Coordinates of C-alpha atoms in Angstrom, one line a residue:
M1 CA 31.2 41.0 93.4
T2 CA 30.0 37.9 91.7
T3 CA 27.5 35.7 93.7
L4 CA 26.3 32.2 93.2
H5 CA 23.7 30.4 95.4
C6 CA 23.5 26.6 95.6
S7 CA 22.0 23.9 97.7
N8 CA 23.8 20.7 98.8
Q9 CA 21.6 18.7 96.3
E10 CA 21.3 21.2 93.4
I11 CA 23.3 24.1 92.0
N12 CA 21.3 27.0 90.5
Q13 CA 22.5 30.3 89.0
N14 CA 20.7 33.2 90.8
S15 CA 19.1 35.4 88.1
D16 CA 19.4 38.8 89.8
N17 CA 22.4 38.4 92.2
R18 CA 21.1 41.3 94.3
T19 CA 20.1 39.5 97.5
D20 CA 21.7 36.8 99.6
S21 CA 19.8 33.6 100.2
V22 CA 18.0 33.3 103.6
S23 CA 17.4 29.5 103.5
S24 CA 19.5 27.5 105.9
G25 CA 20.0 24.8 103.1
I26 CA 21.5 27.3 100.6
L27 CA 25.2 27.9 100.2
S28 CA 26.1 31.3 98.6
L29 CA 29.5 31.9 97.0
H30 CA 30.8 35.4 96.6
L31 CA 33.9 36.4 94.6
R32 CA 35.7 39.3 96.2
E33 CA 38.5 41.2 94.6
R34 CA 41.9 42.2 96.1
D35 CA 40.7 45.7 97.0
Q36 CA 38.7 43.9 99.8
T37 CA 41.7 42.1 101.1
Q38 CA 41.6 43.5 104.7
D39 CA 37.9 42.7 105.0
C40 CA 38.4 39.2 103.7
L41 CA 41.3 38.5 106.0
Q42 CA 39.2 39.6 108.9
I43 CA 36.5 37.1 107.8
W44 CA 39.3 34.5 107.6
Q45 CA 40.4 35.1 111.2
T46 CA 36.8 35.0 112.4
L47 CA 36.1 31.7 110.7
E48 CA 39.3 30.2 112.1
A49 CA 37.9 30.5 115.6
Q50 CA 35.1 28.1 114.6
F51 CA 37.5 25.3 113.6
E52 CA 39.1 22.9 116.1
D53 CA 42.1 22.4 113.8
V54 CA 43.1 24.8 111.0
P55 CA 45.5 23.4 108.3
L56 CA 48.5 25.7 108.4
M57 CA 48.7 26.3 104.7
C58 CA 45.1 27.6 104.6
S59 CA 45.4 29.6 107.8
S60 CA 45.1 33.4 107.9
V61 CA 48.7 33.9 109.0
W62 CA 50.1 31.8 106.1
T63 CA 47.8 33.4 103.6
S64 CA 48.3 37.0 104.7
T65 CA 52.1 36.5 104.7
W66 CA 51.9 35.1 101.2
I67 CA 49.9 38.0 100.0
E68 CA 52.4 40.4 101.6
Q69 CA 55.3 38.8 99.6
Y70 CA 53.6 37.7 96.4
G71 CA 50.5 39.8 96.1
D72 CA 52.2 42.3 93.8
L73 CA 53.3 39.5 91.5
V74 CA 50.4 37.0 91.4
P75 CA 46.9 38.4 90.9
Y76 CA 44.5 37.1 93.5
S77 CA 40.9 37.3 94.8
F78 CA 38.8 35.6 97.5
V79 CA 35.9 33.2 97.3
V80 CA 33.7 33.5 100.4
A81 CA 31.0 31.0 101.2
S82 CA 28.0 32.1 103.2
R83 CA 24.8 30.5 104.7
D84 CA 22.0 32.7 106.0
Q85 CA 24.2 35.7 105.1
I86 CA 26.9 34.5 107.5
P87 CA 30.3 33.5 106.2
C88 CA 31.0 29.8 106.7
G89 CA 34.1 29.3 104.4
I90 CA 36.8 31.0 102.4
C91 CA 39.6 30.3 100.1
L92 CA 42.2 32.2 98.0
L93 CA 41.9 32.1 94.2
T94 CA 45.1 33.1 92.3
E95 CA 45.9 33.6 88.6
G96 CA 49.1 31.7 87.6
V97 CA 52.1 33.6 86.4
E98 CA 54.5 32.0 83.9
Q99 CA 52.6 28.7 83.9
F100 CA 53.2 26.1 81.2
D101 CA 51.9 22.8 80.1
G102 CA 54.9 21.3 78.4
P103 CA 56.2 24.0 76.0
L104 CA 52.9 25.8 75.8
P105 CA 52.1 28.9 78.0
I106 CA 48.7 28.6 79.7
K107 CA 46.4 30.7 81.8
T108 CA 45.8 29.0 85.1
L109 CA 43.7 29.5 88.2
H110 CA 44.8 28.0 91.6
L111 CA 43.2 27.3 94.9
G112 CA 45.3 28.5 97.8
T113 CA 48.8 30.1 97.9
A114 CA 50.0 28.8 94.5
G115 CA 50.5 30.1 90.9
E116 CA 53.9 31.7 91.4
P117 CA 56.6 31.3 88.8
A118 CA 58.5 28.0 89.4
A119 CA 61.7 29.8 90.6
D120 CA 59.7 31.7 93.3
S121 CA 57.2 29.0 94.3
V122 CA 56.5 28.2 98.0
C123 CA 55.5 24.7 96.8
V124 CA 52.4 24.5 98.9
E125 CA 51.7 21.0 100.3
Y126 CA 48.8 19.8 102.6
N127 CA 46.9 22.6 100.9
S128 CA 43.2 22.8 102.1
L129 CA 40.0 24.9 102.2
L130 CA 38.8 26.7 105.3
I131 CA 35.3 25.3 105.2
Q132 CA 33.7 22.5 107.1
P133 CA 34.1 19.0 105.5
A134 CA 30.4 18.5 105.1
D135 CA 30.2 21.6 102.9
Q136 CA 33.4 21.1 100.8
S137 CA 31.8 19.1 98.0
A138 CA 28.9 21.6 97.6
F139 CA 31.5 24.5 97.7
M140 CA 33.5 23.0 94.9
K141 CA 30.5 22.3 92.7
A142 CA 29.4 25.9 93.2
L143 CA 32.9 27.3 92.6
L144 CA 33.2 25.4 89.3
E145 CA 29.8 26.8 88.2
L146 CA 30.9 30.3 89.3
L147 CA 34.1 30.1 87.3
S148 CA 32.4 28.8 84.2
D149 CA 31.4 32.4 83.6
H150 CA 35.0 33.5 83.4
P151 CA 36.3 32.5 79.9
T152 CA 39.9 33.6 80.3
W153 CA 41.4 30.6 82.1
D154 CA 42.7 27.4 80.5
S155 CA 43.0 25.2 83.6
L156 CA 41.9 25.2 87.2
N157 CA 44.7 23.7 89.4
F158 CA 44.4 22.0 92.8
D159 CA 48.0 22.1 94.2
G160 CA 49.3 19.7 96.9
F161 CA 46.0 18.7 98.5
D162 CA 45.6 15.6 100.7
S163 CA 44.5 12.9 98.3
I164 CA 41.7 11.7 100.5
E165 CA 40.3 15.2 100.9
L166 CA 40.4 15.8 97.1
E167 CA 38.8 12.4 96.4
N168 CA 35.9 13.2 98.7
W169 CA 34.9 16.2 96.5
D170 CA 34.1 13.7 93.6
L171 CA 35.4 16.0 90.8
S172 CA 34.2 13.9 87.9
F173 CA 35.3 15.6 84.8
P174 CA 36.6 14.0 81.6
E175 CA 39.1 16.9 81.3
I176 CA 40.7 16.4 84.7
S177 CA 44.3 15.1 85.1
V178 CA 45.5 13.9 88.4
R179 CA 49.1 13.4 89.7
K180 CA 49.2 11.5 93.0
I181 CA 52.6 11.5 94.8
E182 CA 53.7 9.6 97.9
S183 CA 54.4 11.7 101.0
R184 CA 56.7 9.6 103.2
Y185 CA 56.6 10.0 107.0
F186 CA 57.9 8.6 110.3
D187 CA 55.1 7.6 112.6
L188 CA 56.1 9.1 115.9
Q189 CA 52.9 8.3 117.7
L190 CA 53.1 4.6 116.8
I191 CA 56.6 4.4 118.3
R192 CA 55.4 6.2 121.4
D193 CA 52.3 3.9 121.7
E194 CA 54.5 0.8 121.5
E195 CA 57.0 2.3 124.0
R196 CA 60.0 1.8 121.6
E197 CA 63.0 3.9 120.8
V198 CA 62.9 6.1 117.7
I199 CA 65.9 4.2 116.1
S200 CA 63.9 1.0 116.2
G201 CA 61.6 2.3 113.6
F202 CA 64.3 2.3 110.9
G203 CA 65.4 -0.7 108.8
Y204 CA 68.4 -2.8 109.9
S205 CA 70.9 -1.2 107.5
T206 CA 69.8 2.3 108.4
R207 CA 70.0 1.6 112.1
K208 CA 73.5 0.2 111.6
N209 CA 74.7 3.3 109.6
L210 CA 73.1 5.7 112.1
R211 CA 74.9 4.1 115.1
K212 CA 78.2 4.0 113.2
N213 CA 77.8 7.7 112.1
M214 CA 76.8 8.8 115.7
K215 CA 79.9 7.0 117.1
T216 CA 82.2 8.5 114.5
Y217 CA 81.0 12.0 114.9
G218 CA 81.2 11.9 118.7
N219 CA 80.1 14.9 120.7
L220 CA 77.3 16.4 118.6
T221 CA 75.1 19.2 120.0
T222 CA 71.6 20.0 119.0
E223 CA 69.5 23.2 119.2
W224 CA 65.8 23.8 118.7
A225 CA 65.0 27.5 118.3
E226 CA 62.9 28.8 121.2
T227 CA 63.2 32.5 120.2
I228 CA 63.1 34.5 117.0
E229 CA 66.8 35.4 117.4
Q230 CA 67.8 31.7 117.6
A231 CA 65.5 30.9 114.6
E232 CA 67.1 33.7 112.5
S233 CA 70.6 32.4 113.3
I234 CA 69.7 28.8 112.4
F235 CA 67.9 29.9 109.2
S236 CA 70.9 31.8 108.1
D237 CA 73.1 28.7 108.5
L238 CA 70.4 26.6 106.7
V239 CA 70.4 29.0 103.7
T240 CA 74.2 29.0 103.5
L241 CA 74.4 25.2 103.6
H242 CA 71.5 24.7 101.2
Q243 CA 72.8 27.2 98.6
T244 CA 76.3 25.8 98.8
R245 CA 75.2 22.3 98.1
W246 CA 72.9 23.1 95.2
Q247 CA 75.2 25.6 93.5
K248 CA 77.9 23.0 93.5
E249 CA 75.5 20.8 91.5
G250 CA 74.9 23.7 89.0
Q251 CA 71.5 24.5 90.4
P252 CA 70.4 28.0 91.7
G253 CA 69.0 26.7 95.0
S254 CA 65.6 27.7 96.6
Y255 CA 67.0 30.8 98.3
A256 CA 68.2 32.3 95.0
S257 CA 64.7 33.7 95.0
E258 CA 64.5 36.8 97.1
R259 CA 60.7 36.5 97.3
F260 CA 61.0 33.0 98.6
T261 CA 63.6 34.0 101.2
R262 CA 61.6 37.0 102.4
F263 CA 58.5 34.9 102.7
H264 CA 60.2 32.5 105.1
E265 CA 61.9 35.4 107.0
A266 CA 58.5 36.9 107.5
L267 CA 57.0 33.5 108.6
I268 CA 59.8 33.2 111.3
Q269 CA 58.5 36.4 112.9
K270 CA 55.0 35.0 113.0
L271 CA 55.2 31.3 113.5
I272 CA 58.1 30.8 115.9
P273 CA 56.2 32.6 118.8
T274 CA 53.1 30.5 118.1
G275 CA 55.0 27.2 117.9
Q276 CA 53.9 26.6 114.3
M277 CA 57.5 26.5 112.9
G278 CA 60.6 24.8 114.2
L279 CA 64.3 25.5 113.3
F280 CA 66.8 22.8 114.3
R281 CA 70.6 22.8 114.2
V282 CA 73.2 20.2 114.7
K283 CA 76.9 21.1 115.5
I284 CA 80.1 19.4 116.3
D285 CA 82.2 21.9 118.2
D286 CA 81.7 25.2 116.3
A287 CA 81.1 23.5 112.9
V288 CA 77.5 23.2 111.7
I289 CA 76.6 19.7 110.5
G290 CA 73.1 20.5 109.3
C291 CA 69.9 22.5 109.8
V292 CA 66.2 21.7 109.3
Q293 CA 63.2 24.0 109.0
V294 CA 59.9 22.3 109.9
L295 CA 56.3 23.5 109.9
I296 CA 53.8 22.3 112.5
D297 CA 50.5 21.4 111.0
R298 CA 47.9 19.9 113.4
N299 CA 50.6 18.3 115.5
R300 CA 52.3 16.9 112.4
V301 CA 55.8 18.0 111.6
L302 CA 56.3 18.9 107.9
C303 CA 60.0 18.8 107.0
Y304 CA 59.9 21.8 104.7
Q305 CA 63.6 22.6 104.0
G306 CA 67.1 21.7 105.1
G307 CA 70.8 22.1 104.5
S308 CA 73.7 20.0 105.5
A309 CA 77.5 20.0 105.4
E310 CA 79.3 18.2 102.5
Y311 CA 79.2 14.4 102.5
Q312 CA 82.6 13.1 103.7
G313 CA 83.4 9.5 103.1
K314 CA 80.9 7.3 104.9
L315 CA 79.7 10.1 107.1
S316 CA 76.2 11.4 106.1
P317 CA 75.5 14.8 107.8
G318 CA 72.0 14.9 106.2
V319 CA 71.0 11.6 107.6
I320 CA 72.3 12.4 111.0
T321 CA 70.6 15.8 111.0
D322 CA 67.2 14.3 110.1
Y323 CA 67.6 11.5 112.6
L324 CA 68.3 13.9 115.5
C325 CA 65.5 16.2 114.4
I326 CA 63.1 13.2 114.4
E327 CA 64.3 12.4 117.9
E328 CA 63.7 16.0 119.0
C329 CA 60.2 15.9 117.5
F330 CA 59.5 12.6 119.3
Q331 CA 60.5 14.2 122.6
R332 CA 58.3 17.2 121.9
G333 CA 55.2 15.0 121.5
F334 CA 54.4 15.4 117.8
D335 CA 52.5 12.7 116.0
A336 CA 54.5 12.3 112.8
Y337 CA 57.6 13.6 110.9
D338 CA 56.5 14.1 107.3
F339 CA 59.1 14.4 104.5
L340 CA 56.5 15.8 102.1
A341 CA 56.0 14.8 98.5
G342 CA 58.6 12.7 96.7
N343 CA 59.9 9.2 97.0
S344 CA 63.7 9.6 97.1
H345 CA 65.9 6.9 98.6
H346 CA 66.7 9.1 101.6
K347 CA 63.0 9.6 102.3
Q348 CA 62.3 5.9 102.0
K349 CA 65.0 4.9 104.5
M350 CA 64.1 7.6 107.0
S351 CA 60.4 6.9 107.1
T352 CA 58.0 4.2 108.3
H353 CA 54.8 4.9 106.4
H354 CA 53.4 7.0 103.5
S355 CA 50.3 9.0 102.6
Y356 CA 49.5 10.7 99.3
L357 CA 49.3 14.3 98.1
T358 CA 47.5 15.2 94.8
W359 CA 48.1 17.8 92.1
A360 CA 45.0 17.9 89.9
Q361 CA 44.1 20.1 86.9
I362 CA 40.7 20.6 85.2
Q363 CA 41.3 21.7 81.6
R364 CA 39.0 23.6 79.4
P365 CA 38.7 22.4 75.8
R366 CA 41.3 24.4 74.0
W367 CA 43.1 23.9 70.7
K368 CA 46.4 24.1 72.4
F369 CA 45.7 21.1 74.6
T370 CA 44.4 19.1 71.6
A371 CA 47.6 19.9 69.8
L372 CA 49.8 19.1 72.8
N373 CA 48.1 15.8 73.4
A374 CA 48.5 14.9 69.8
L375 CA 52.2 15.7 69.9
R376 CA 52.6 13.6 73.1
K377 CA 50.8 10.6 71.4
I378 CA 53.1 10.9 68.4
K379 CA 56.2 11.0 70.7
Q380 CA 54.9 7.9 72.6
T381 CA 54.3 6.0 69.3
M382 CA 57.8 6.9 68.0
N383 CA 59.3 5.7 71.2
L384 CA 57.5 2.4 71.0
I385 CA 58.6 2.0 67.3
R386 CA 62.2 2.8 68.3
K387 CA 62.2 0.2 71.1
S388 CA 60.7 -2.5 68.8
D389 CA 63.5 -1.8 66.3
Q390 CA 66.3 -2.3 68.9

C-alpha cells in the first residue's frame, strides 16, 4: 500500500510511509490494490452515510456493480483519503484497456468507472469523487503527487465530470487538454415553480409537432416500471428497438456488447427497488412506440438510453416517447430531465437549458505525443494551404 500525507496548504512526501498522520490538518492518501476490494467497498458504504447526497456514478452500488462486470477486464485499485486515521474519501482508479490518442495506443489511468474498450464502455457522465467538496482540491493535488511515482502511465483521464466541479480543482498543467461538452436538459422545477404545463417549455414548432403527433397517434398508453419484472420487460423491448435501429444504419448498437448489457441487467436488480433507475414504455394497442431508461441522480433524471419504433412519415416515435417521459418525470416531482452530453438537434428542441460536462486529460511528456502533435500541425497546415488554393 502506497501512502501520501498532505495538508491543504502544502503537499509533502512522507519519508518512511510507516505511520498515519495524527494532525487534523493533514490528509493522507492510500493506494489499495484489488485484493482489498471488499474492505474498500465497506469503507465506501460507510462514507456514503456521511453525505447528504451521493452522486449515483460514484456510489458504492454503481461502483461495485461495475467491478462485478468489468473487474476481470479493466485493472483497478482504490485511492482512500484519511484524516486522523479515519477514512474521509475514496475513489476508483482504473487502468485503461485498448485506449488510443488518434492512431497511437496509450497507457491511461482513469478516475471512476471508466477505461473500458470503447465498444464496452458505460460512458460515465456526472462522474464524481466521494469526498467533501472542501477536501477535493487537496485530494487531487495529493493524488497527482502520489501518481508521479508510477512511471508506466501516459495520461491521467477525468471522464464526464461536471465542468464546475472540475474547474474548482484548479488543475493548472501545461500538458492538460480539456474537452467541454454541452449537456442539454429540460428544467422541470422551473415549469413547476411557474405553474405551467410541460408542453409550454418547448419552442413553438416543437409544440405544434407534438400536438399533431399526439392527435395522430391517438390512444397511447404509458408505463413506468414499479417492479423488477416490469423493468426487465421494458428493458427487453428497449434493447430490441435500439439494436434494430442502429443495425439498419450499419452500426453494432450499444447492446452488441454482452458486458454492457449484463451491467445494466445487474443495475436493474439493484436500482429499481431503490428508485434510482426508471424504465418507461409507450404503446399504441399492443405495439411498442418507444422505451427510455433513465438514472436518478440527486433528483435529476439522466436520460441514459432509449429505443423507438421506425420513423413513419411525419410521425416521430422518439420525440413522442421523450415528451411523455418528461411529462411522467414532471408528475413524479423530479427537478430536471437531462439528455446528457451532446448537442444534437433532437436534444436542442426537447430541452430548455444546458450545463457542461468535461473530459480532461493530463499527459506526461512522451515522444509519441510530440510526434502526434507534430503530425496534427502538419495536417492543419496542409488543410489551410488547400483551402487557400481553392
